[in-house]
Amino acid sequence: MRDFRDAKAMAQTLREALGAKSIPLTHSDSLELIAKLFGQRDWNTLAARIQAAGGSADVPASAPRSPPGVVRQEIAVAPAVLDGYAGFYQLSEQAVLSVLREDHHQLTGQRAVAFFAESQTEFFAREVNAQISFVIAADGQATSLILHQNGDQPMPRIDAASAKQIADRTAERVKNQSPAPGTEAALRRLIEGVASGQPDYADMTPALAAATHEQLPHLQPYLADLGTIESTRFLGVGAQGEDVYSVRHANGASHWRIALDATGIISTAWVSAGP
């Protein structure tokens, strides 16, 4: 039997069933109806509950979650091996992932999450659906890692001084709460491209382009149903330095987080149901 964590799948089933009876229902409306079914005020409230339970409530421009039912077994790893992994890894120009000796990592602006070894180089989290793979040099020190969460995100290792520079720069952006140049225009291009089924992958980092290509069959109908963009509203700067926007469409609304890299291409993009 399905529970509230299956809400998105239920919303899709509802749309398909009503569509077969020539009763149109937008993606946003179906999400809101499912939220009411579970006794929640709106989809955002239900989405927060799903995320708290370790589910994925957003519709990310990224790869899907790992297949359900995977059982991971924790193993013991020598402290010396773990010492070779501790350090700082660059997620983006706005965010750093800190791997600490206590076996957990910390993203800029986020709480720490514990990771457990399932091999000498592979680690998994229990709180969230995420795994980490370390890339090791001959001396046993990690030179980079790959975060497996909403796609595969390679991160080079950086020194403490570089990590501090990134953290300070992001903190200043969060303090000022001003949009980065170009994010609104890039967001419009992204939405229009995905909705048409022909996003400009050259306007994205390779990792985001690969994730968007994989998710396009789900993202395209979602954004197409919402219709043309009527307005965008900047809401602020998120904890990882991403710009947050509310987008009003002809048939509903969407909520976005977007960031650009130093060359002006999109490095981060997340969408959830509006407002």
PDB file of C-alpha atoms in Angstrom:
ATOM      1  CA  MET A   1       0.000   0.000   0.000  1.00  0.00           C
ATOM      2  CA  ARG A   2       1.306   3.459  -0.842  1.00  0.00           C
ATOM      3  CA  ASP A   3       2.008   6.048   1.859  1.00  0.00           C
ATOM      4  CA  PHE A   4       2.702   9.794   1.769  1.00  0.00           C
ATOM      5  CA  ARG A   5       6.220   9.221   0.387  1.00  0.00           C
ATOM      6  CA  ASP A   6       4.616   7.994  -2.843  1.00  0.00           C
ATOM      7  CA  ALA A   7       2.812  11.322  -3.303  1.00  0.00           C
ATOM      8  CA  LYS A   8       4.445  12.320  -6.590  1.00  0.00           C
ATOM      9  CA  ALA A   9       3.745   8.938  -8.166  1.00  0.00           C
ATOM     10  CA  MET A  10       0.144   9.146  -6.978  1.00  0.00           C
ATOM     11  CA  ALA A  11      -0.202  12.614  -8.486  1.00  0.00           C
ATOM     12  CA  GLN A  12       1.037  11.309 -11.824  1.00  0.00           C
ATOM     13  CA  THR A  13      -1.387   8.363 -11.668  1.00  0.00           C
ATOM     14  CA  LEU A  14      -4.228  10.761 -10.902  1.00  0.00           C
ATOM     15  CA  ARG A  15      -3.394  12.941 -13.904  1.00  0.00           C
ATOM     16  CA  GLU A  16      -3.199   9.966 -16.217  1.00  0.00           C
ATOM     17  CA  ALA A  17      -6.473   8.497 -14.970  1.00  0.00           C
ATOM     18  CA  LEU A  18      -8.349  11.785 -15.373  1.00  0.00           C
ATOM     19  CA  GLY A  19      -6.689  12.439 -18.714  1.00  0.00           C
ATOM     20  CA  ALA A  20      -8.009   9.122 -19.987  1.00  0.00           C
ATOM     21  CA  LYS A  21     -11.495  10.421 -19.166  1.00  0.00           C
ATOM     22  CA  SER A  22     -10.801  13.727 -20.971  1.00  0.00           C
ATOM     23  CA  ILE A  23     -10.569  15.604 -17.676  1.00  0.00           C
ATOM     24  CA  PRO A  24      -7.458  17.826 -17.863  1.00  0.00           C
ATOM     25  CA  LEU A  25      -5.443  18.350 -14.691  1.00  0.00           C
ATOM     26  CA  THR A  26      -2.150  20.233 -14.463  1.00  0.00           C
ATOM     27  CA  HIS A  27       0.826  18.797 -12.633  1.00  0.00           C
ATOM     28  CA  SER A  28       0.600  21.472  -9.931  1.00  0.00           C
ATOM     29  CA  ASP A  29      -3.107  20.875  -9.356  1.00  0.00           C
ATOM     30  CA  SER A  30      -2.563  17.131  -9.040  1.00  0.00           C
ATOM     31  CA  LEU A  31       0.123  17.694  -6.401  1.00  0.00           C
ATOM     32  CA  GLU A  32      -2.156  19.982  -4.424  1.00  0.00           C
ATOM     33  CA  LEU A  33      -4.994  17.432  -4.546  1.00  0.00           C
ATOM     34  CA  ILE A  34      -2.727  14.651  -3.289  1.00  0.00           C
ATOM     35  CA  ALA A  35      -1.558  16.926  -0.474  1.00  0.00           C
ATOM     36  CA  LYS A  36      -5.188  17.441   0.586  1.00  0.00           C
ATOM     37  CA  LEU A  37      -5.730  13.672   0.427  1.00  0.00           C
ATOM     38  CA  PHE A  38      -3.021  13.235   3.071  1.00  0.00           C
ATOM     39  CA  GLY A  39      -4.524  15.979   5.225  1.00  0.00           C
ATOM     40  CA  GLN A  40      -1.846  18.586   4.486  1.00  0.00           C
ATOM     41  CA  ARG A  41      -2.495  22.275   3.878  1.00  0.00           C
ATOM     42  CA  ASP A  42      -0.691  22.336   0.523  1.00  0.00           C
ATOM     43  CA  TRP A  43       1.982  20.567  -1.529  1.00  0.00           C
ATOM     44  CA  ASN A  44       4.841  22.503   0.076  1.00  0.00           C
ATOM     45  CA  THR A  45       3.763  21.256   3.500  1.00  0.00           C
ATOM     46  CA  LEU A  46       3.589  17.665   2.299  1.00  0.00           C
ATOM     47  CA  ALA A  47       6.901  18.052   0.456  1.00  0.00           C
ATOM     48  CA  ALA A  48       8.582  19.116   3.694  1.00  0.00           C
ATOM     49  CA  ARG A  49       7.176  16.041   5.429  1.00  0.00           C
ATOM     50  CA  ILE A  50       8.462  13.786   2.626  1.00  0.00           C
ATOM     51  CA  GLN A  51      11.934  15.303   2.841  1.00  0.00           C
ATOM     52  CA  ALA A  52      11.975  14.898   6.627  1.00  0.00           C
ATOM     53  CA  ALA A  53      11.260  11.202   6.100  1.00  0.00           C
ATOM     54  CA  GLY A  54      14.209  10.879   3.735  1.00  0.00           C
ATOM     55  CA  GLY A  55      12.186  11.063   0.539  1.00  0.00           C
ATOM     56  CA  SER A  56      12.572  13.286  -2.489  1.00  0.00           C
ATOM     57  CA  ALA A  57       9.770  15.813  -2.740  1.00  0.00           C
ATOM     58  CA  ASP A  58      11.220  18.218  -5.283  1.00  0.00           C
ATOM     59  CA  VAL A  59      11.395  17.727  -9.030  1.00  0.00           C
ATOM     60  CA  PRO A  60      15.161  18.223  -9.464  1.00  0.00           C
ATOM     61  CA  ALA A  61      16.980  18.944 -12.682  1.00  0.00           C
ATOM     62  CA  SER A  62      19.128  15.950 -11.870  1.00  0.00           C
ATOM     63  CA  ALA A  63      19.272  12.205 -11.722  1.00  0.00           C
ATOM     64  CA  PRO A  64      16.663  10.137  -9.866  1.00  0.00           C
ATOM     65  CA  ARG A  65      17.163   8.540  -6.488  1.00  0.00           C
ATOM     66  CA  SER A  66      18.828   5.175  -6.096  1.00  0.00           C
ATOM     67  CA  PRO A  67      16.502   2.206  -6.588  1.00  0.00           C
ATOM     68  CA  PRO A  68      14.422   1.537  -3.463  1.00  0.00           C
ATOM     69  CA  GLY A  69      15.069  -1.541  -1.388  1.00  0.00           C
ATOM     70  CA  VAL A  70      18.870  -1.446  -1.659  1.00  0.00           C
ATOM     71  CA  VAL A  71      20.289  -2.844   1.588  1.00  0.00           C
ATOM     72  CA  ARG A  72      23.691  -1.418   2.483  1.00  0.00           C
ATOM     73  CA  GLN A  73      25.962  -3.077   5.011  1.00  0.00           C
ATOM     74  CA  GLU A  74      28.350  -1.060   7.151  1.00  0.00           C
ATOM     75  CA  ILE A  75      31.943  -2.273   7.492  1.00  0.00           C
ATOM     76  CA  ALA A  76      34.867  -1.153   9.654  1.00  0.00           C
ATOM     77  CA  VAL A  77      37.548   1.040   8.077  1.00  0.00           C
ATOM     78  CA  ALA A  78      40.920   1.733   9.686  1.00  0.00           C
ATOM     79  CA  PRO A  79      41.268   5.214  11.251  1.00  0.00           C
ATOM     80  CA  ALA A  80      44.348   5.864   9.113  1.00  0.00           C
ATOM     81  CA  VAL A  81      42.265   5.363   5.974  1.00  0.00           C
ATOM     82  CA  LEU A  82      39.634   7.793   7.201  1.00  0.00           C
ATOM     83  CA  ASP A  83      42.348  10.337   7.992  1.00  0.00           C
ATOM     84  CA  GLY A  84      43.309  10.231   4.317  1.00  0.00           C
ATOM     85  CA  TYR A  85      39.780  11.312   3.347  1.00  0.00           C
ATOM     86  CA  ALA A  86      39.307  14.173   5.805  1.00  0.00           C
ATOM     87  CA  GLY A  87      39.452  17.599   4.196  1.00  0.00           C
ATOM     88  CA  PHE A  88      37.602  20.008   1.932  1.00  0.00           C
ATOM     89  CA  TYR A  89      36.003  19.279  -1.445  1.00  0.00           C
ATOM     90  CA  GLN A  90      34.565  21.878  -3.820  1.00  0.00           C
ATOM     91  CA  LEU A  91      30.954  21.252  -4.789  1.00  0.00           C
ATOM     92  CA  SER A  92      30.577  24.522  -6.701  1.00  0.00           C
ATOM     93  CA  GLU A  93      31.885  28.060  -6.659  1.00  0.00           C
ATOM     94  CA  GLN A  94      29.438  28.729  -3.830  1.00  0.00           C
ATOM     95  CA  ALA A  95      29.656  25.579  -1.740  1.00  0.00           C
ATOM     96  CA  VAL A  96      32.247  23.364  -0.065  1.00  0.00           C
ATOM     97  CA  LEU A  97      31.768  19.899   1.340  1.00  0.00           C
ATOM     98  CA  SER A  98      33.819  19.297   4.486  1.00  0.00           C
ATOM     99  CA  VAL A  99      34.659  15.695   5.336  1.00  0.00           C
ATOM    100  CA  LEU A 100      35.457  15.368   9.016  1.00  0.00           C
ATOM    101  CA  ARG A 101      37.214  12.607  10.883  1.00  0.00           C
ATOM    102  CA  GLU A 102      33.995  11.805  12.745  1.00  0.00           C
ATOM    103  CA  ASP A 103      32.739  10.173   9.535  1.00  0.00           C
ATOM    104  CA  HIS A 104      30.299  12.893   8.522  1.00  0.00           C
ATOM    105  CA  HIS A 105      30.296  15.634   5.940  1.00  0.00           C
ATOM    106  CA  GLN A 106      29.090  19.202   6.017  1.00  0.00           C
ATOM    107  CA  LEU A 107      27.837  21.240   3.069  1.00  0.00           C
ATOM    108  CA  THR A 108      28.134  25.006   3.343  1.00  0.00           C
ATOM    109  CA  GLY A 109      24.963  26.185   5.049  1.00  0.00           C
ATOM    110  CA  GLN A 110      23.697  22.690   5.868  1.00  0.00           C
ATOM    111  CA  ARG A 111      23.751  20.478   8.915  1.00  0.00           C
ATOM    112  CA  ALA A 112      26.196  17.600   9.239  1.00  0.00           C
ATOM    113  CA  VAL A 113      25.159  14.166   7.994  1.00  0.00           C
ATOM    114  CA  ALA A 114      26.824  10.932   9.104  1.00  0.00           C
ATOM    115  CA  PHE A 115      28.231   8.584   6.459  1.00  0.00           C
ATOM    116  CA  PHE A 116      29.085   4.917   6.961  1.00  0.00           C
ATOM    117  CA  ALA A 117      31.598   2.778   5.076  1.00  0.00           C
ATOM    118  CA  GLU A 118      30.400  -0.047   2.842  1.00  0.00           C
ATOM    119  CA  SER A 119      33.873  -0.527   1.325  1.00  0.00           C
ATOM    120  CA  GLN A 120      37.269   1.077   1.737  1.00  0.00           C
ATOM    121  CA  THR A 121      36.280   3.940  -0.595  1.00  0.00           C
ATOM    122  CA  GLU A 122      32.455   3.877  -0.677  1.00  0.00           C
ATOM    123  CA  PHE A 123      30.288   5.473   2.023  1.00  0.00           C
ATOM    124  CA  PHE A 124      26.522   5.854   2.448  1.00  0.00           C
ATOM    125  CA  ALA A 125      24.168   7.967   4.553  1.00  0.00           C
ATOM    126  CA  ARG A 126      21.152   6.691   6.443  1.00  0.00           C
ATOM    127  CA  GLU A 127      19.439  10.052   6.984  1.00  0.00           C
ATOM    128  CA  VAL A 128      19.339  10.985   3.299  1.00  0.00           C
ATOM    129  CA  ASN A 129      19.625   9.136   0.001  1.00  0.00           C
ATOM    130  CA  ALA A 130      23.279   9.872  -0.705  1.00  0.00           C
ATOM    131  CA  GLN A 131      26.559   8.046  -1.172  1.00  0.00           C
ATOM    132  CA  ILE A 132      30.179   9.161  -1.474  1.00  0.00           C
ATOM    133  CA  SER A 133      32.991   7.539  -3.472  1.00  0.00           C
ATOM    134  CA  PHE A 134      36.570   8.653  -2.803  1.00  0.00           C
ATOM    135  CA  VAL A 135      39.203   8.798  -5.562  1.00  0.00           C
ATOM    136  CA  ILE A 136      42.514   7.766  -4.028  1.00  0.00           C
ATOM    137  CA  ALA A 137      46.108   8.573  -4.990  1.00  0.00           C
ATOM    138  CA  ALA A 138      49.004   6.167  -4.596  1.00  0.00           C
ATOM    139  CA  ASP A 139      49.816   7.573  -1.151  1.00  0.00           C
ATOM    140  CA  GLY A 140      46.307   6.753   0.110  1.00  0.00           C
ATOM    141  CA  GLN A 141      45.176  10.382   0.200  1.00  0.00           C
ATOM    142  CA  ALA A 142      41.900  11.273  -1.481  1.00  0.00           C
ATOM    143  CA  THR A 143      42.349  13.622  -4.444  1.00  0.00           C
ATOM    144  CA  SER A 144      38.626  14.024  -5.089  1.00  0.00           C
ATOM    145  CA  LEU A 145      35.274  12.470  -4.339  1.00  0.00           C
ATOM    146  CA  ILE A 146      32.006  11.820  -6.124  1.00  0.00           C
ATOM    147  CA  LEU A 147      28.776  12.646  -4.331  1.00  0.00           C
ATOM    148  CA  HIS A 148      26.003  10.349  -5.541  1.00  0.00           C
ATOM    149  CA  GLN A 149      22.916  12.404  -4.739  1.00  0.00           C
ATOM    150  CA  ASN A 150      20.575  13.643  -7.451  1.00  0.00           C
ATOM    151  CA  GLY A 151      23.154  12.569  -9.982  1.00  0.00           C
ATOM    152  CA  ASP A 152      26.916  12.097  -9.743  1.00  0.00           C
ATOM    153  CA  GLN A 153      28.770  15.219  -8.632  1.00  0.00           C
ATOM    154  CA  PRO A 154      32.578  15.018  -8.800  1.00  0.00           C
ATOM    155  CA  MET A 155      34.363  17.337  -6.360  1.00  0.00           C
ATOM    156  CA  PRO A 156      38.093  18.113  -6.400  1.00  0.00           C
ATOM    157  CA  ARG A 157      39.898  18.335  -3.100  1.00  0.00           C
ATOM    158  CA  ILE A 158      40.939  21.876  -2.102  1.00  0.00           C
ATOM    159  CA  ASP A 159      43.005  23.280   0.735  1.00  0.00           C
ATOM    160  CA  ALA A 160      41.664  24.985   3.829  1.00  0.00           C
ATOM    161  CA  ALA A 161      42.486  28.479   2.567  1.00  0.00           C
ATOM    162  CA  SER A 162      40.526  27.966  -0.650  1.00  0.00           C
ATOM    163  CA  ALA A 163      37.620  26.510   1.298  1.00  0.00           C
ATOM    164  CA  LYS A 164      37.564  29.560   3.562  1.00  0.00           C
ATOM    165  CA  GLN A 165      37.552  31.914   0.593  1.00  0.00           C
ATOM    166  CA  ILE A 166      34.525  30.151  -0.868  1.00  0.00           C
ATOM    167  CA  ALA A 167      32.725  30.109   2.484  1.00  0.00           C
ATOM    168  CA  ASP A 168      33.432  33.806   3.074  1.00  0.00           C
ATOM    169  CA  ARG A 169      32.273  34.742  -0.434  1.00  0.00           C
ATOM    170  CA  THR A 170      29.067  32.749  -0.021  1.00  0.00           C
ATOM    171  CA  ALA A 171      28.428  34.233   3.426  1.00  0.00           C
ATOM    172  CA  GLU A 172      28.747  37.729   1.954  1.00  0.00           C
ATOM    173  CA  ARG A 173      26.206  36.898  -0.768  1.00  0.00           C
ATOM    174  CA  VAL A 174      23.794  35.482   1.795  1.00  0.00           C
ATOM    175  CA  LYS A 175      24.227  38.599   3.916  1.00  0.00           C
ATOM    176  CA  ASN A 176      23.603  40.985   1.009  1.00  0.00           C
ATOM    177  CA  GLN A 177      20.659  38.994  -0.436  1.00  0.00           C
ATOM    178  CA  SER A 178      21.159  40.356  -3.945  1.00  0.00           C
ATOM    179  CA  PRO A 179      20.732  38.254  -7.102  1.00  0.00           C
ATOM    180  CA  ALA A 180      23.847  37.274  -9.009  1.00  0.00           C
ATOM    181  CA  PRO A 181      24.058  38.869 -12.465  1.00  0.00           C
ATOM    182  CA  GLY A 182      22.498  36.708 -15.154  1.00  0.00           C
ATOM    183  CA  THR A 183      20.588  34.201 -13.023  1.00  0.00           C
ATOM    184  CA  GLU A 184      17.107  35.464 -13.943  1.00  0.00           C
ATOM    185  CA  ALA A 185      17.826  35.391 -17.687  1.00  0.00           C
ATOM    186  CA  ALA A 186      19.466  31.963 -17.366  1.00  0.00           C
ATOM    187  CA  LEU A 187      16.470  30.663 -15.443  1.00  0.00           C
ATOM    188  CA  ARG A 188      14.065  31.800 -18.146  1.00  0.00           C
ATOM    189  CA  ARG A 189      16.178  30.130 -20.836  1.00  0.00           C
ATOM    190  CA  LEU A 190      16.332  26.929 -18.815  1.00  0.00           C
ATOM    191  CA  ILE A 191      12.577  26.772 -18.175  1.00  0.00           C
ATOM    192  CA  GLU A 192      11.662  27.554 -21.770  1.00  0.00           C
ATOM    193  CA  GLY A 193      14.188  25.054 -23.109  1.00  0.00           C
ATOM    194  CA  VAL A 194      13.086  22.204 -20.863  1.00  0.00           C
ATOM    195  CA  ALA A 195       9.389  22.937 -21.452  1.00  0.00           C
ATOM    196  CA  SER A 196       9.959  22.727 -25.211  1.00  0.00           C
ATOM    197  CA  GLY A 197      11.893  19.479 -24.822  1.00  0.00           C
ATOM    198  CA  GLN A 198      15.026  21.112 -26.270  1.00  0.00           C
ATOM    199  CA  PRO A 199      17.116  22.537 -23.433  1.00  0.00           C
ATOM    200  CA  ASP A 200      20.443  24.145 -24.308  1.00  0.00           C
ATOM    201  CA  TYR A 201      22.864  21.693 -22.720  1.00  0.00           C
ATOM    202  CA  ALA A 202      25.785  23.944 -23.658  1.00  0.00           C
ATOM    203  CA  ASP A 203      24.349  26.456 -21.180  1.00  0.00           C
ATOM    204  CA  MET A 204      24.929  23.977 -18.311  1.00  0.00           C
ATOM    205  CA  THR A 205      27.883  22.352 -16.622  1.00  0.00           C
ATOM    206  CA  PRO A 206      28.482  18.779 -17.829  1.00  0.00           C
ATOM    207  CA  ALA A 207      27.117  17.268 -14.613  1.00  0.00           C
ATOM    208  CA  LEU A 208      23.923  19.336 -14.748  1.00  0.00           C
ATOM    209  CA  ALA A 209      23.510  18.702 -18.476  1.00  0.00           C
ATOM    210  CA  ALA A 210      23.748  14.939 -17.952  1.00  0.00           C
ATOM    211  CA  ALA A 211      21.264  15.030 -15.085  1.00  0.00           C
ATOM    212  CA  THR A 212      18.836  17.244 -17.007  1.00  0.00           C
ATOM    213  CA  HIS A 213      19.004  14.938 -20.033  1.00  0.00           C
ATOM    214  CA  GLU A 214      18.170  11.961 -17.811  1.00  0.00           C
ATOM    215  CA  GLN A 215      15.264  13.731 -16.121  1.00  0.00           C
ATOM    216  CA  LEU A 216      13.904  15.421 -19.256  1.00  0.00           C
ATOM    217  CA  PRO A 217      11.031  12.888 -19.734  1.00  0.00           C
ATOM    218  CA  HIS A 218       9.701  13.940 -16.320  1.00  0.00           C
ATOM    219  CA  LEU A 219      10.665  17.611 -16.327  1.00  0.00           C
ATOM    220  CA  GLN A 220       9.370  18.452 -19.795  1.00  0.00           C
ATOM    221  CA  PRO A 221       5.679  17.584 -19.223  1.00  0.00           C
ATOM    222  CA  TYR A 222       5.783  19.178 -15.772  1.00  0.00           C
ATOM    223  CA  LEU A 223       6.976  22.542 -17.098  1.00  0.00           C
ATOM    224  CA  ALA A 224       4.922  22.305 -20.282  1.00  0.00           C
ATOM    225  CA  ASP A 225       1.772  21.865 -18.170  1.00  0.00           C
ATOM    226  CA  LEU A 226       2.608  24.988 -16.194  1.00  0.00           C
ATOM    227  CA  GLY A 227       2.578  26.996 -19.404  1.00  0.00           C
ATOM    228  CA  THR A 228       4.376  30.155 -20.450  1.00  0.00           C
ATOM    229  CA  ILE A 229       6.254  32.295 -17.946  1.00  0.00           C
ATOM    230  CA  GLU A 230       4.278  35.332 -16.839  1.00  0.00           C
ATOM    231  CA  SER A 231       6.660  36.711 -14.210  1.00  0.00           C
ATOM    232  CA  THR A 232       9.668  35.887 -12.064  1.00  0.00           C
ATOM    233  CA  ARG A 233      10.279  37.129  -8.523  1.00  0.00           C
ATOM    234  CA  PHE A 234      13.622  37.019  -6.721  1.00  0.00           C
ATOM    235  CA  LEU A 235      13.145  35.687  -3.186  1.00  0.00           C
ATOM    236  CA  GLY A 236      16.682  35.777  -1.852  1.00  0.00           C
ATOM    237  CA  VAL A 237      19.988  33.941  -1.664  1.00  0.00           C
ATOM    238  CA  GLY A 238      20.029  30.408  -0.294  1.00  0.00           C
ATOM    239  CA  ALA A 239      22.491  29.088   2.273  1.00  0.00           C
ATOM    240  CA  GLN A 240      24.758  27.663  -0.444  1.00  0.00           C
ATOM    241  CA  GLY A 241      24.828  30.902  -2.422  1.00  0.00           C
ATOM    242  CA  GLU A 242      22.153  29.935  -4.943  1.00  0.00           C
ATOM    243  CA  ASP A 243      19.549  32.473  -6.080  1.00  0.00           C
ATOM    244  CA  VAL A 244      15.967  31.578  -5.188  1.00  0.00           C
ATOM    245  CA  TYR A 245      13.097  32.554  -7.495  1.00  0.00           C
ATOM    246  CA  SER A 246       9.352  32.152  -7.601  1.00  0.00           C
ATOM    247  CA  VAL A 247       8.071  31.834 -11.166  1.00  0.00           C
ATOM    248  CA  ARG A 248       4.459  32.485 -12.118  1.00  0.00           C
ATOM    249  CA  HIS A 249       3.291  30.533 -15.159  1.00  0.00           C
ATOM    250  CA  ALA A 250       0.033  30.699 -17.074  1.00  0.00           C
ATOM    251  CA  ASN A 251      -1.236  27.576 -15.271  1.00  0.00           C
ATOM    252  CA  GLY A 252       0.504  27.663 -11.917  1.00  0.00           C
ATOM    253  CA  ALA A 253       3.788  28.458 -10.220  1.00  0.00           C
ATOM    254  CA  SER A 254       7.214  26.921  -9.663  1.00  0.00           C
ATOM    255  CA  HIS A 255       9.959  27.544  -7.129  1.00  0.00           C
ATOM    256  CA  TRP A 256      13.593  27.524  -8.292  1.00  0.00           C
ATOM    257  CA  ARG A 257      17.140  27.569  -6.933  1.00  0.00           C
ATOM    258  CA  ILE A 258      19.790  28.431  -9.511  1.00  0.00           C
ATOM    259  CA  ALA A 259      23.492  29.276  -9.579  1.00  0.00           C
ATOM    260  CA  LEU A 260      25.969  30.101 -12.338  1.00  0.00           C
ATOM    261  CA  ASP A 261      29.667  29.307 -12.478  1.00  0.00           C
ATOM    262  CA  ALA A 262      32.415  31.825 -13.251  1.00  0.00           C
ATOM    263  CA  THR A 263      31.852  31.450 -17.010  1.00  0.00           C
ATOM    264  CA  GLY A 264      28.155  32.236 -16.700  1.00  0.00           C
ATOM    265  CA  ILE A 265      26.754  28.769 -17.355  1.00  0.00           C
ATOM    266  CA  ILE A 266      24.255  27.092 -15.034  1.00  0.00           C
ATOM    267  CA  SER A 267      25.924  24.938 -12.387  1.00  0.00           C
ATOM    268  CA  THR A 268      22.930  24.333 -10.094  1.00  0.00           C
ATOM    269  CA  ALA A 269      19.203  24.176 -10.817  1.00  0.00           C
ATOM    270  CA  TRP A 270      16.392  22.806  -8.666  1.00  0.00           C
ATOM    271  CA  VAL A 271      12.663  23.122  -9.132  1.00  0.00           C
ATOM    272  CA  SER A 272       9.758  22.355  -6.845  1.00  0.00           C
ATOM    273  CA  ALA A 273       6.064  23.149  -6.940  1.00  0.00           C
ATOM    274  CA  GLY A 274       5.295  26.833  -6.336  1.00  0.00           C
ATOM    275  CA  PRO A 275       4.691  29.376  -5.153  1.00  0.00           C
TER     276      PRO A 275
END
